[in-house]
XYZ file of C-alpha atoms in Angstrom:
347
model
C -142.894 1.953 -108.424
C -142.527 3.067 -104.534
C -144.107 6.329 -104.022
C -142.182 8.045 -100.860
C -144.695 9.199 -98.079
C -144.332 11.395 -94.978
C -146.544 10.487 -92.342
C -148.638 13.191 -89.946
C -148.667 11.611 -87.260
C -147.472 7.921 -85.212
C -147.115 6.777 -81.593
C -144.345 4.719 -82.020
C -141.822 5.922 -79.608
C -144.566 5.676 -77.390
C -144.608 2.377 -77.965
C -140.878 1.350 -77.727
C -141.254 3.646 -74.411
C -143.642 1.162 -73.154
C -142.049 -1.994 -74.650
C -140.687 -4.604 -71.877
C -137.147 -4.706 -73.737
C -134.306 -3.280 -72.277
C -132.054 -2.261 -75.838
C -135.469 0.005 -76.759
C -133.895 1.652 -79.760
C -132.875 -1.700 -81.120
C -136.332 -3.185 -80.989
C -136.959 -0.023 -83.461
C -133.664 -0.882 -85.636
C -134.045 -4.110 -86.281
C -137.632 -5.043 -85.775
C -139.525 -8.177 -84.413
C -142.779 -7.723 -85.960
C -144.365 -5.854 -83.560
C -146.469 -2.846 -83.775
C -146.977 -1.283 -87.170
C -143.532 1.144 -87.505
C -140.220 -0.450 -87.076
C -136.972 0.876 -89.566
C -136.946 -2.399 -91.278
C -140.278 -1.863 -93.005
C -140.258 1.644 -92.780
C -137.650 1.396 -95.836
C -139.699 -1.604 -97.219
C -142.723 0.944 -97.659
C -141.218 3.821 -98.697
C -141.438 5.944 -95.414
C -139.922 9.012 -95.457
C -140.656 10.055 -92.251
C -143.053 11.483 -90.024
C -143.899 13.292 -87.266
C -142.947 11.366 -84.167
C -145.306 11.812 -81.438
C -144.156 12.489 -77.506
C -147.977 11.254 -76.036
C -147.857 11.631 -72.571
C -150.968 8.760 -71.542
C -152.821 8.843 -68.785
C -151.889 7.255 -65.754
C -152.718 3.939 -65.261
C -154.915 4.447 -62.227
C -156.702 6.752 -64.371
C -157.158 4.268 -67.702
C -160.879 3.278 -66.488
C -161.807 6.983 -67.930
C -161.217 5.752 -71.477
C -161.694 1.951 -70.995
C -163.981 -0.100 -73.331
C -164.783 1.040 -77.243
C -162.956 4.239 -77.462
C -165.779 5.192 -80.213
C -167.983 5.232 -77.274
C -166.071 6.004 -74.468
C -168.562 9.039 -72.472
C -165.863 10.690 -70.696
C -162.464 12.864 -70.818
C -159.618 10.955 -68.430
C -158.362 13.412 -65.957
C -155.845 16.228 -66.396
C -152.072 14.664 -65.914
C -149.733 16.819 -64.007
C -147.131 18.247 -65.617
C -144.540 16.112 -63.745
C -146.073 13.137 -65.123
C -145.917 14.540 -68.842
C -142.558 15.662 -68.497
C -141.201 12.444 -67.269
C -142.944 10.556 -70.373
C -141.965 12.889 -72.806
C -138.473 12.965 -71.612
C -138.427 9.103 -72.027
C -139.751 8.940 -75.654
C -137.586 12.220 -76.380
C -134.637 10.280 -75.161
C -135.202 7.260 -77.341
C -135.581 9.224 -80.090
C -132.110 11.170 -79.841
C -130.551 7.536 -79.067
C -131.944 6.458 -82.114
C -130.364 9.836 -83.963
C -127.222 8.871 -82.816
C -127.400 5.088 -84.180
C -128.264 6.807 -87.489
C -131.271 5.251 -87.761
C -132.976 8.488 -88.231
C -132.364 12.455 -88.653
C -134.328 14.763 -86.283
C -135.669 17.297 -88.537
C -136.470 21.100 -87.844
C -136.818 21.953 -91.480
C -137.968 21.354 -94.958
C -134.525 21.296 -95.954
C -133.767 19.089 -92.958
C -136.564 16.472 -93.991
C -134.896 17.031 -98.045
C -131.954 16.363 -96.682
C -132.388 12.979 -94.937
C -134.343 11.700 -97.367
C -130.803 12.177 -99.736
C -128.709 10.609 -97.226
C -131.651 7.566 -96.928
C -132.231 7.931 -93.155
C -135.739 8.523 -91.472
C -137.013 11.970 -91.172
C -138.560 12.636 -87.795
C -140.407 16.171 -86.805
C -140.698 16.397 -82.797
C -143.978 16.564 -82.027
C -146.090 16.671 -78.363
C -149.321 15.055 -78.779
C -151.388 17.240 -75.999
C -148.978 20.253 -73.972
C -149.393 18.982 -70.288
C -145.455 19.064 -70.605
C -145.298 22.984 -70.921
C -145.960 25.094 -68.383
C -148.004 28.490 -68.481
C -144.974 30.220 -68.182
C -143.161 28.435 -71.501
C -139.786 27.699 -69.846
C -140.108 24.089 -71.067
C -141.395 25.191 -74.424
C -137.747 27.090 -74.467
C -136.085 24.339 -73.221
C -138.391 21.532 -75.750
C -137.686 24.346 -78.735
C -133.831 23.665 -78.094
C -134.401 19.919 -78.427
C -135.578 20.120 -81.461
C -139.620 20.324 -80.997
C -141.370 21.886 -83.811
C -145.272 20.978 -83.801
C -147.910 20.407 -81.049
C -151.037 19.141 -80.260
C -152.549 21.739 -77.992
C -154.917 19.026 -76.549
C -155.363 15.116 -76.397
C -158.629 13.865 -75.432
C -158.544 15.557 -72.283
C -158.483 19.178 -70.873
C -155.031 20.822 -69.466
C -154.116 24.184 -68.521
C -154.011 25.421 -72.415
C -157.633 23.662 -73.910
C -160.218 21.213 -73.522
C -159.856 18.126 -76.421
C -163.081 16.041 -77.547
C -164.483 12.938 -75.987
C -163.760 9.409 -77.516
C -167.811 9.593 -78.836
C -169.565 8.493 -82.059
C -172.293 10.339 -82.911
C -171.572 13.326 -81.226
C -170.048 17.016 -82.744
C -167.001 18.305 -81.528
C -168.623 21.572 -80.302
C -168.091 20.411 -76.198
C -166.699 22.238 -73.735
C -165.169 25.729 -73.428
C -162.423 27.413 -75.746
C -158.624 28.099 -74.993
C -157.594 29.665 -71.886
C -155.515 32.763 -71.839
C -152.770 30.699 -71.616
C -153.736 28.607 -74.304
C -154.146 31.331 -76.440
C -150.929 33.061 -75.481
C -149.521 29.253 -76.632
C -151.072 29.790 -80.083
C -148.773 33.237 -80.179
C -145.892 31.368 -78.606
C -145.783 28.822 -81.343
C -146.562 31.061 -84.383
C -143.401 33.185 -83.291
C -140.643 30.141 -82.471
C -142.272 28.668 -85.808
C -143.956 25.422 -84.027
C -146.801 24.137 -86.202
C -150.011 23.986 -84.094
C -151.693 20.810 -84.912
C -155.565 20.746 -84.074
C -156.358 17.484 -83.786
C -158.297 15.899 -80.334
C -159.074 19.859 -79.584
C -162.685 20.858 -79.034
C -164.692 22.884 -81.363
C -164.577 26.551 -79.281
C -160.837 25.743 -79.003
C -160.161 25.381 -82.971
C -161.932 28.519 -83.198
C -159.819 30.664 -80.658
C -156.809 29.125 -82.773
C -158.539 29.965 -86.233
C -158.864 33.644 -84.972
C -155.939 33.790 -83.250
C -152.984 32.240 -85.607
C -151.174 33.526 -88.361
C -150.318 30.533 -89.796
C -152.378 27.364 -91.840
C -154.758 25.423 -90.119
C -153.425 21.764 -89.426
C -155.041 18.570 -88.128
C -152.312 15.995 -88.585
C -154.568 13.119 -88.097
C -158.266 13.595 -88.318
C -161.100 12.261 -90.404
C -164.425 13.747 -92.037
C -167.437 14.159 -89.997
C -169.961 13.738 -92.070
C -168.541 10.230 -93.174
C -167.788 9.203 -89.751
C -169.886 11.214 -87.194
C -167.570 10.714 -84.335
C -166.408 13.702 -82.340
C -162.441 13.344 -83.588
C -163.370 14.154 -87.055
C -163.765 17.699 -88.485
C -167.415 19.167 -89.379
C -168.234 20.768 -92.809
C -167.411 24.364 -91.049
C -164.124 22.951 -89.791
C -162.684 22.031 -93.149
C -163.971 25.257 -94.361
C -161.928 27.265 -92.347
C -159.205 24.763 -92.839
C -159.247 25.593 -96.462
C -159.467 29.310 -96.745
C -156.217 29.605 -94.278
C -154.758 27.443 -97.047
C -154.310 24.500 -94.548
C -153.983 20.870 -94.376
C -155.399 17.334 -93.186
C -153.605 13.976 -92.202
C -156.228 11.157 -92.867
C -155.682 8.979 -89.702
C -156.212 4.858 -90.318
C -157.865 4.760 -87.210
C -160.963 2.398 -87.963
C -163.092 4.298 -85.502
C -162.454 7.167 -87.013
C -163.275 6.312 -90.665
C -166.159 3.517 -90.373
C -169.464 5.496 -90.257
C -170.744 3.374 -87.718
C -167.734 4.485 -85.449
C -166.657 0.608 -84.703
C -163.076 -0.175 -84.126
C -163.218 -3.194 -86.723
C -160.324 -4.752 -88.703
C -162.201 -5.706 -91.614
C -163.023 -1.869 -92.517
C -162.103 -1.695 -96.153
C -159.591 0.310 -98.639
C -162.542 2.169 -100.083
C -163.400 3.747 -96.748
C -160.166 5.054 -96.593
C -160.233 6.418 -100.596
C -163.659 7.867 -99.636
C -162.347 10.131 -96.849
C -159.732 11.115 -99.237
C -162.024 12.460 -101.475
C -164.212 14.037 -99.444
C -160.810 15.715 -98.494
C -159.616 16.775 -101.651
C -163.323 17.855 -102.731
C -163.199 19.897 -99.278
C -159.427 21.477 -99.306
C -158.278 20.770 -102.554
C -155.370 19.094 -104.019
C -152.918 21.099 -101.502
C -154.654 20.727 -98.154
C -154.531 16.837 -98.111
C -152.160 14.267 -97.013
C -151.605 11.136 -94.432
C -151.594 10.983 -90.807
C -152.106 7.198 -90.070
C -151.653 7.232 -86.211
C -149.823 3.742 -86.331
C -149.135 2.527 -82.785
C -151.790 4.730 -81.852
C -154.907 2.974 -82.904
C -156.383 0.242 -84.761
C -155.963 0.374 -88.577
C -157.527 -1.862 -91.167
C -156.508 -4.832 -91.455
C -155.695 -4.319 -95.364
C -153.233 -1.869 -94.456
C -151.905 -4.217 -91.354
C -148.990 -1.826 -90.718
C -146.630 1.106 -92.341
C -145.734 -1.710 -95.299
C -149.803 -1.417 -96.646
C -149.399 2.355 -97.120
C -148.327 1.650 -100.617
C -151.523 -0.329 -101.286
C -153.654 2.877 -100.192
C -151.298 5.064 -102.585
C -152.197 2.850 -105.449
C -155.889 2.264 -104.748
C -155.664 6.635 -105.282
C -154.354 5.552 -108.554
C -156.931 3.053 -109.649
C -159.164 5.532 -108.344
C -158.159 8.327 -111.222
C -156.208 10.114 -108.800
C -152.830 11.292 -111.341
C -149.446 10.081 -110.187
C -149.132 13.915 -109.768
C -151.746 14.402 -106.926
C -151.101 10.996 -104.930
C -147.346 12.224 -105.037
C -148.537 15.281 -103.138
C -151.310 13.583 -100.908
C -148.388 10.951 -99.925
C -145.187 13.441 -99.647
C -144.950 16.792 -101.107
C -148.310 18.667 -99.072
C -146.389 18.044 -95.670
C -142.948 19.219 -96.976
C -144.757 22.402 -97.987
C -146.383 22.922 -94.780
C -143.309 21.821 -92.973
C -141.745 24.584 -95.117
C -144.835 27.102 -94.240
C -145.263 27.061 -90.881
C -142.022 25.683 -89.161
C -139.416 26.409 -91.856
């Protein structure tokens, strides 16, 4: 039995951005092997989609910011001009359209978009910007990003821009650091609940998920964070965090990242299934059976090794099943939750 799954969150059109190949889109189409999504297994696994992540990273001058173990990297890298983020985000927008018209998958802007694909067996992808160093503070590239099709964002990365301040690469430490939204941050909160662009929280600091908590009319979303208090590191969402999460009736990816789930905060390979199962209840025991589903951040980060890439999702779907978890609840953990929210807060 292959349980379909929508994923929160990947960087894989970051990757084919960055790939040395010149046919990009048919790296992604065919597959060699590389990196953990490719179409090939994506249908072996039972992918539905996912949302596709435009990550603008920082510039290469600037990488010593955020070198070594990420889990204890001490600093933020530096803002990236907008220039910088547009011209990235153009190039993974522009492989992702390419790969549209291959029909390899179905930019999505919908519920009944994602439904839709998944009948006609192609790849669901939401446009997402991981971190909004692409828009400016007056929105005409939100217009223009809205007319491509873009329909969630990150308002940070792990790094501050014009709009919020996102949490160090730290283990051990509580996302509380650094100031809120700015006024144009929080005028991007209204922005997005009003075009019907999902805010996702993830990476932002603790004052800035507050200004969004107060300030948005729609569910709370982190697309691909973990649980603080099993993994202290300052990515993951505190007790009060997932409170609020809940009573707005909102949702959590659980990202693979190993850092992110080990409670020692080590990138390691060798991190286990049951790490990953005990986030997941700590998740459903924190948001209930509605408020949880996956955001693996594959070709983002390091995942465990049992999982290897997007084909091992199936093995953390039925370790939820040996678990007790019903057929029910895994169904909604792995696909249904994100079509609702889809549905909820972007249509």
């Amino acid at each position: 039995m292959t349980i379909p799954f929508f994923d929160g969150h990947n960087d894989t059109l970051l990757r084919l951005l960055d790939a040395p190949a010149v046919d990009k889109e048919k790296l992604f189409v065919e597959g060699d092997g590389t990196g953990h999504i490719d179409l090939p297994r994506a249908k072996a696994s039972g992918m539905a989609g996912g949302f596709f992540a435009m990550f603008p990273p920082p510039l290469k001058s600037n990488l010593a910011a955020v070198s070594g173990s990420p889990s204890l990297s001490p600093n933020l890298p530096p803002e990236l001009a907008i220039a910088d983020a547009l011209a990235s985000t153009n190039g993974m927008a522009s492989i992702m359209f390419r790969l549209e018209r291959q029909g390899a998958l179905a930019v999505c802007t919908s519920a009944a978009d994602i439904r839709a694909a998944m009948q006609q067996q192609k790849l669901a992808a939401i446009f997402h910007i991981e971190g909004a160093e692409a828009i400016d503070t007056d929105f005409r590239s939100l217009d223009v990003l809205y007319a491509a099709g873009l329909r969630s964002i990150g308002i940070t990365w792990s790094r501050a821009n014009a709009f919020g301040t996102g949490v160090p690469f730290r283990h051990n430490v509580d996302p509380d650091i650094g100031p809120g939204l700015s006024d144009a941050g929080k005028e991007l909160v209204r922005a997005c609940n009003q075009l019907g662009v999902m805010i996702d929280l993830s990476h932002l600091n603790a004052a800035g998920f507050r200004d969004v908590a107060a300030i948005s009319s729609d569910p709370l979303v982190a697309t691909h964070s973990n649980v603080h208090a099993i993994c202290p590191h300052a990515r993951n969402l505190t007790d009060w965090q997932l409170s609020a999460i809940r009573e707005s009736k909102g949702m959590v990816g659980l990202n693979f990242a190993t850092g992110f789930l080990r409670p020692d905060g080590q990138f390691k390979a060798d991190t286990e299934l049951e790490l990953m199962v005990r986030h997941l209840d700590a998740l459903v025991e924190a948001l209930g059976e509605d408020g949880v589903a996956l955001g693996s951040d594959f070709d983002g980060a390091q995942v465990p090794a049992v999982i290897g890439d997007v084909t091992g999702v199936p093995k953390l779907l039925q370790a939820l099943l040996d678990r007790g978890y019903g057929e029910e609840l895994v169904r909604k953990i792995a696909l249904e939750n994100w079509l609702a929210m889809v549905e909820r807060t972007i249509g």
